[in-house]
């Protein structure tokens, strides 16, 4: 039995196969309508979510399965003091697979140690978010036709943004990917990403705070929200929350074939005037998220399309 806790749990080859399956699903959706008949996914969300939880549920429903779960810690037995270990033992009796989001880093890992069903990390604190990364990889591969030879700008809250940590982890495995890390000094990437991921893999990167200067070089611009819920005080959040706002004027500085991604939700960091720009790919990214989660559920449950 396999879990997905970190993007590196799948090799580059396995990730490639999963993305190929997601593309096949995209083009032949009705053929997958019954591959998970009778299977259930439990979505255990101890933190707010719209896209991730609903896309897991849509993915399982598209495959013919059913869904159960909770969408806040307050409505689960966590509010009574139940541990993650006990909850997952019980959920293992109800469902075939589960997706867990939790504010504590490592909670899905703890769950996986006590689970008899596959556990998918749907975001653990400021740590990792591997299914968003699979979504991002599918989006980039579909838009550019490749996952190598590119310059990726990551902009905003690089300290607390788990989507950024997972995406860097995954992309360093593809050749000739250069990163421009754009953030205020207080929100730079954590030391473990800089040392253990970027430097350890001899990846080219620079840390800057000016978005305008970075724009002309980028093939992908990955914007992120300042993660209010992970700040220790509101004053710092208010000071930093609007540090970058992508607008039409900034888009003029970018290549004609650059694409803008964002895991969403956005707050102010992308002006709505950018939404109509053909290079704005963040709503297409949401659609890819469903296909990739369908492919992931099939892969972890080891089900295949019958010919
Ligand atoms: C992201 C998350 O939860 O980390 N959202 C998502 O899953 N699409 C990004 C965010 O909340 O800013």
XYZ file of C-alpha atoms and ligand atoms in Angstrom:
319
model
C 0.000 0.000 0.000
C 1.285 3.475 -0.912
C 0.642 6.946 0.415
C 1.372 10.397 -1.059
C 2.860 12.621 1.643
C 5.558 14.443 -0.312
C 5.969 14.961 -4.088
C 9.159 12.874 -3.912
C 7.145 9.784 -2.914
C 6.714 9.276 -6.671
C 9.797 8.945 -8.874
C 10.107 11.121 -11.996
C 8.995 8.107 -14.084
C 5.969 7.427 -11.847
C 5.045 11.115 -11.896
C 5.284 11.085 -15.701
C 2.976 8.045 -15.878
C 0.500 9.710 -13.525
C 0.470 12.895 -15.634
C -0.001 10.809 -18.809
C -2.974 9.104 -17.167
C -4.388 12.524 -16.170
C -4.104 13.687 -19.801
C -5.870 10.531 -21.003
C -8.623 11.211 -18.454
C -8.870 14.809 -19.713
C -9.503 13.592 -23.263
C -11.635 10.495 -22.525
C -13.493 11.417 -19.356
C -16.590 9.198 -19.898
C -14.388 6.091 -20.201
C -13.401 6.516 -16.543
C -16.937 6.928 -15.197
C -17.072 3.543 -13.447
C -13.486 2.568 -12.651
C -14.038 3.227 -8.924
C -17.614 1.961 -8.601
C -18.215 0.949 -4.980
C -15.068 2.728 -3.662
C -15.152 5.530 -1.096
C -12.843 8.455 -0.385
C -12.827 10.129 3.035
C -11.850 13.811 3.008
C -10.537 14.733 6.460
C -10.105 18.498 6.445
C -8.989 20.073 9.721
C -8.310 23.398 7.917
C -10.399 25.493 5.494
C -10.426 24.497 1.838
C -12.605 24.984 -1.206
C -10.684 23.690 -4.232
C -8.657 20.883 -2.758
C -11.488 19.192 -0.866
C -14.083 19.656 -3.583
C -11.679 18.585 -6.314
C -10.961 15.334 -4.438
C -14.680 14.797 -4.089
C -15.371 15.683 -7.747
C -12.517 13.372 -8.782
C -13.961 10.387 -6.892
C -17.507 11.107 -8.107
C -16.206 11.322 -11.713
C -14.713 7.842 -11.224
C -18.027 6.398 -10.016
C -17.081 6.272 -6.316
C -18.569 8.055 -3.327
C -17.334 10.512 -0.723
C -17.619 11.046 3.008
C -15.753 13.262 5.444
C -15.670 16.500 7.372
C -14.621 20.019 6.423
C -13.473 21.485 9.741
C -11.790 20.308 12.912
C -14.679 21.818 14.866
C -17.162 19.400 13.286
C -14.978 16.322 13.894
C -14.054 14.445 17.071
C -10.777 16.416 17.099
C -12.885 18.966 18.970
C -13.369 16.304 21.693
C -9.638 15.604 21.804
C -9.361 12.557 19.542
C -5.870 11.983 18.111
C -5.106 11.769 14.383
C -3.900 8.186 14.983
C -7.243 7.099 16.443
C -9.266 8.960 13.808
C -7.432 7.267 10.930
C -7.818 3.787 12.474
C -11.541 4.376 12.492
C -11.705 5.965 9.012
C -9.853 2.898 7.677
C -13.018 0.904 8.520
C -15.234 3.295 6.526
C -13.315 4.230 3.365
C -10.848 2.843 0.791
C -8.622 5.938 0.587
C -8.395 9.282 2.369
C -7.161 12.826 1.795
C -6.113 14.750 4.907
C -5.477 18.468 5.404
C -4.147 19.493 8.801
C -2.605 22.651 10.307
C 0.179 20.597 11.956
C 3.160 19.711 9.802
C 3.563 15.943 9.655
C -0.023 15.047 10.682
C -0.674 13.084 7.425
C 2.602 11.221 8.010
C 1.405 10.238 11.501
C -1.914 9.158 9.965
C -0.117 7.004 7.380
C 1.690 5.105 10.160
C -1.635 4.027 11.679
C -3.669 3.596 8.508
C -4.702 0.526 6.579
C -5.821 2.650 3.583
C -3.736 5.011 1.372
C -3.330 8.497 2.887
C -2.953 11.554 0.665
C -1.469 14.710 2.172
C -3.845 17.497 1.105
C -1.670 20.151 2.798
C 0.077 20.009 6.183
C 0.690 23.392 7.802
C 3.400 25.404 6.043
C 5.136 22.203 4.942
C 4.009 20.351 1.780
C 1.062 20.139 -0.626
C 1.907 17.358 -3.103
C -1.416 17.184 -4.967
C -1.245 20.903 -5.718
C 2.208 20.171 -7.122
C 0.877 17.402 -9.380
C -1.715 19.930 -10.550
C 1.011 22.520 -11.172
C 3.159 20.006 -13.067
C 0.245 18.992 -15.282
C -0.543 22.667 -15.930
C 3.043 23.578 -16.811
C 3.485 20.477 -19.006
C 0.230 21.191 -20.842
C 1.044 24.885 -21.373
C 4.739 24.686 -22.240
C 4.953 21.085 -23.427
C 7.858 20.396 -21.062
C 8.985 20.373 -17.429
C 12.614 21.228 -18.118
C 14.570 24.127 -19.672
C 12.644 26.951 -18.055
C 12.868 29.837 -15.641
C 10.229 29.737 -12.922
C 9.482 32.799 -10.803
C 7.873 32.075 -7.431
C 6.438 35.212 -5.892
C 4.876 36.167 -2.559
C 4.919 34.187 0.674
C 7.719 31.715 0.067
C 8.209 31.115 3.796
C 4.802 29.746 4.757
C 3.522 28.778 1.287
C 3.480 24.971 1.235
C 2.624 24.889 -2.484
C 5.944 26.608 -3.205
C 7.921 24.154 -1.070
C 6.397 21.143 -2.808
C 6.770 22.632 -6.277
C 10.481 23.390 -5.776
C 10.981 19.863 -4.402
C 9.425 18.379 -7.510
C 10.919 20.661 -10.178
C 14.562 20.291 -9.142
C 14.376 16.759 -10.558
C 13.934 18.065 -14.123
C 16.915 19.396 -16.070
C 17.794 23.053 -16.459
C 15.072 24.585 -14.302
C 16.151 27.947 -12.915
C 14.272 29.616 -10.052
C 13.795 33.308 -9.319
C 12.492 33.532 -5.751
C 10.683 36.849 -5.370
C 9.670 37.837 -1.844
C 10.216 40.434 0.857
C 13.191 39.470 3.078
C 10.841 38.305 5.885
C 9.063 35.806 3.610
C 12.024 34.082 1.964
C 12.046 30.305 1.486
C 12.899 28.256 4.595
C 16.492 27.260 5.179
C 15.763 23.555 4.570
C 14.508 24.264 1.042
C 17.508 26.486 0.270
C 20.112 24.097 1.694
C 18.672 20.595 1.317
C 16.785 21.040 -1.934
C 18.247 23.867 -4.049
C 21.914 23.909 -3.013
C 22.080 20.131 -2.516
C 20.832 19.592 -6.077
C 23.117 22.323 -7.541
C 20.102 24.165 -8.913
C 20.483 27.708 -10.212
C 18.409 30.190 -8.208
C 18.355 33.792 -7.070
C 16.476 35.469 -4.228
C 15.203 38.938 -5.109
C 12.541 41.326 -3.904
C 11.689 43.190 -7.115
C 8.990 41.593 -9.273
C 9.266 44.110 -12.162
C 12.950 43.371 -12.678
C 12.352 39.620 -12.649
C 9.403 39.599 -15.085
C 11.196 39.659 -18.493
C 13.142 36.426 -17.839
C 10.287 34.223 -16.680
C 8.576 31.346 -18.513
C 6.269 30.689 -15.552
C 5.232 33.130 -12.825
C 3.776 31.327 -9.796
C 1.990 33.864 -7.598
C 1.032 33.055 -4.001
C -1.130 34.484 -1.246
C 0.450 35.820 1.956
C -0.570 33.072 4.407
C -2.372 35.074 7.081
C -3.224 32.025 9.214
C 0.470 31.190 9.745
C 1.546 34.634 10.976
C 2.259 35.156 14.644
C 0.892 38.680 14.661
C -1.631 40.614 12.606
C 0.629 43.712 12.304
C 3.231 41.805 10.278
C 0.511 40.363 8.080
C -0.969 43.797 7.371
C 2.462 45.219 6.564
C 3.278 42.390 4.122
C -0.060 41.367 2.653
C 0.017 43.606 -0.412
C 3.742 43.391 -1.072
C 3.120 42.244 -4.664
C 0.154 42.989 -6.863
C 0.316 41.628 -10.388
C -1.512 43.999 -12.726
C -1.687 44.804 -16.438
C 1.310 47.147 -16.257
C 3.502 44.360 -14.818
C 2.202 41.863 -17.387
C 3.536 44.199 -20.120
C 7.049 43.449 -18.859
C 6.623 39.686 -19.367
C 7.269 37.447 -22.358
C 4.369 36.887 -24.761
C 4.501 33.173 -23.950
C 4.924 33.381 -20.177
C 2.114 31.884 -18.067
C 0.799 32.970 -14.677
C -0.159 30.237 -12.204
C -1.647 30.575 -8.717
C -2.832 27.741 -6.442
C -5.739 29.980 -5.350
C -7.456 31.403 -3.355
C -6.167 34.807 -4.417
C -6.643 37.844 -2.249
C -5.105 41.007 -3.777
C -1.931 39.609 -5.304
C -3.384 39.296 -8.803
C -5.579 42.142 -9.950
C -8.808 40.920 -11.596
C -7.832 42.940 -14.685
C -5.230 40.221 -15.415
C -7.869 37.463 -15.599
C -8.645 38.157 -19.275
C -4.995 38.021 -20.319
C -4.459 34.786 -22.320
C -1.364 34.164 -20.195
C -3.460 33.955 -16.989
C -3.674 30.181 -16.472
C -4.880 29.926 -12.864
C -8.458 28.936 -13.641
C -7.326 26.328 -16.187
C -5.034 25.034 -13.406
C -8.126 24.321 -11.261
C -9.552 22.043 -13.985
C -6.273 20.136 -14.280
C -6.458 19.569 -10.508
C -9.497 17.332 -10.928
C -7.892 15.174 -13.660
C -4.680 14.775 -11.716
C -6.537 13.763 -8.529
C -8.557 11.226 -10.546
C -5.267 9.789 -11.819
C -3.840 9.770 -8.282
C -6.838 7.979 -6.769
C -6.647 5.339 -9.521
C -2.905 4.916 -9.018
C -3.086 4.522 -5.221
C -6.096 2.192 -5.402
C -4.375 0.270 -8.216
C -7.426 0.365 -10.472
C -7.218 0.544 -14.244
C -9.556 1.403 -17.065
C -10.950 -1.820 -18.524
C -10.460 -1.972 -22.288
C -3.233 26.508 -1.229
C -3.068 25.836 0.140
O -4.039 25.459 0.777
O -1.906 25.715 0.514
N -4.539 26.394 -1.714
C -4.900 25.263 -2.396
O -4.856 24.179 -1.882
N -5.222 25.405 -3.692
C -2.735 27.891 -1.260
C -3.267 28.899 -0.288
O -4.116 28.586 0.568
O -2.834 30.046 -0.384
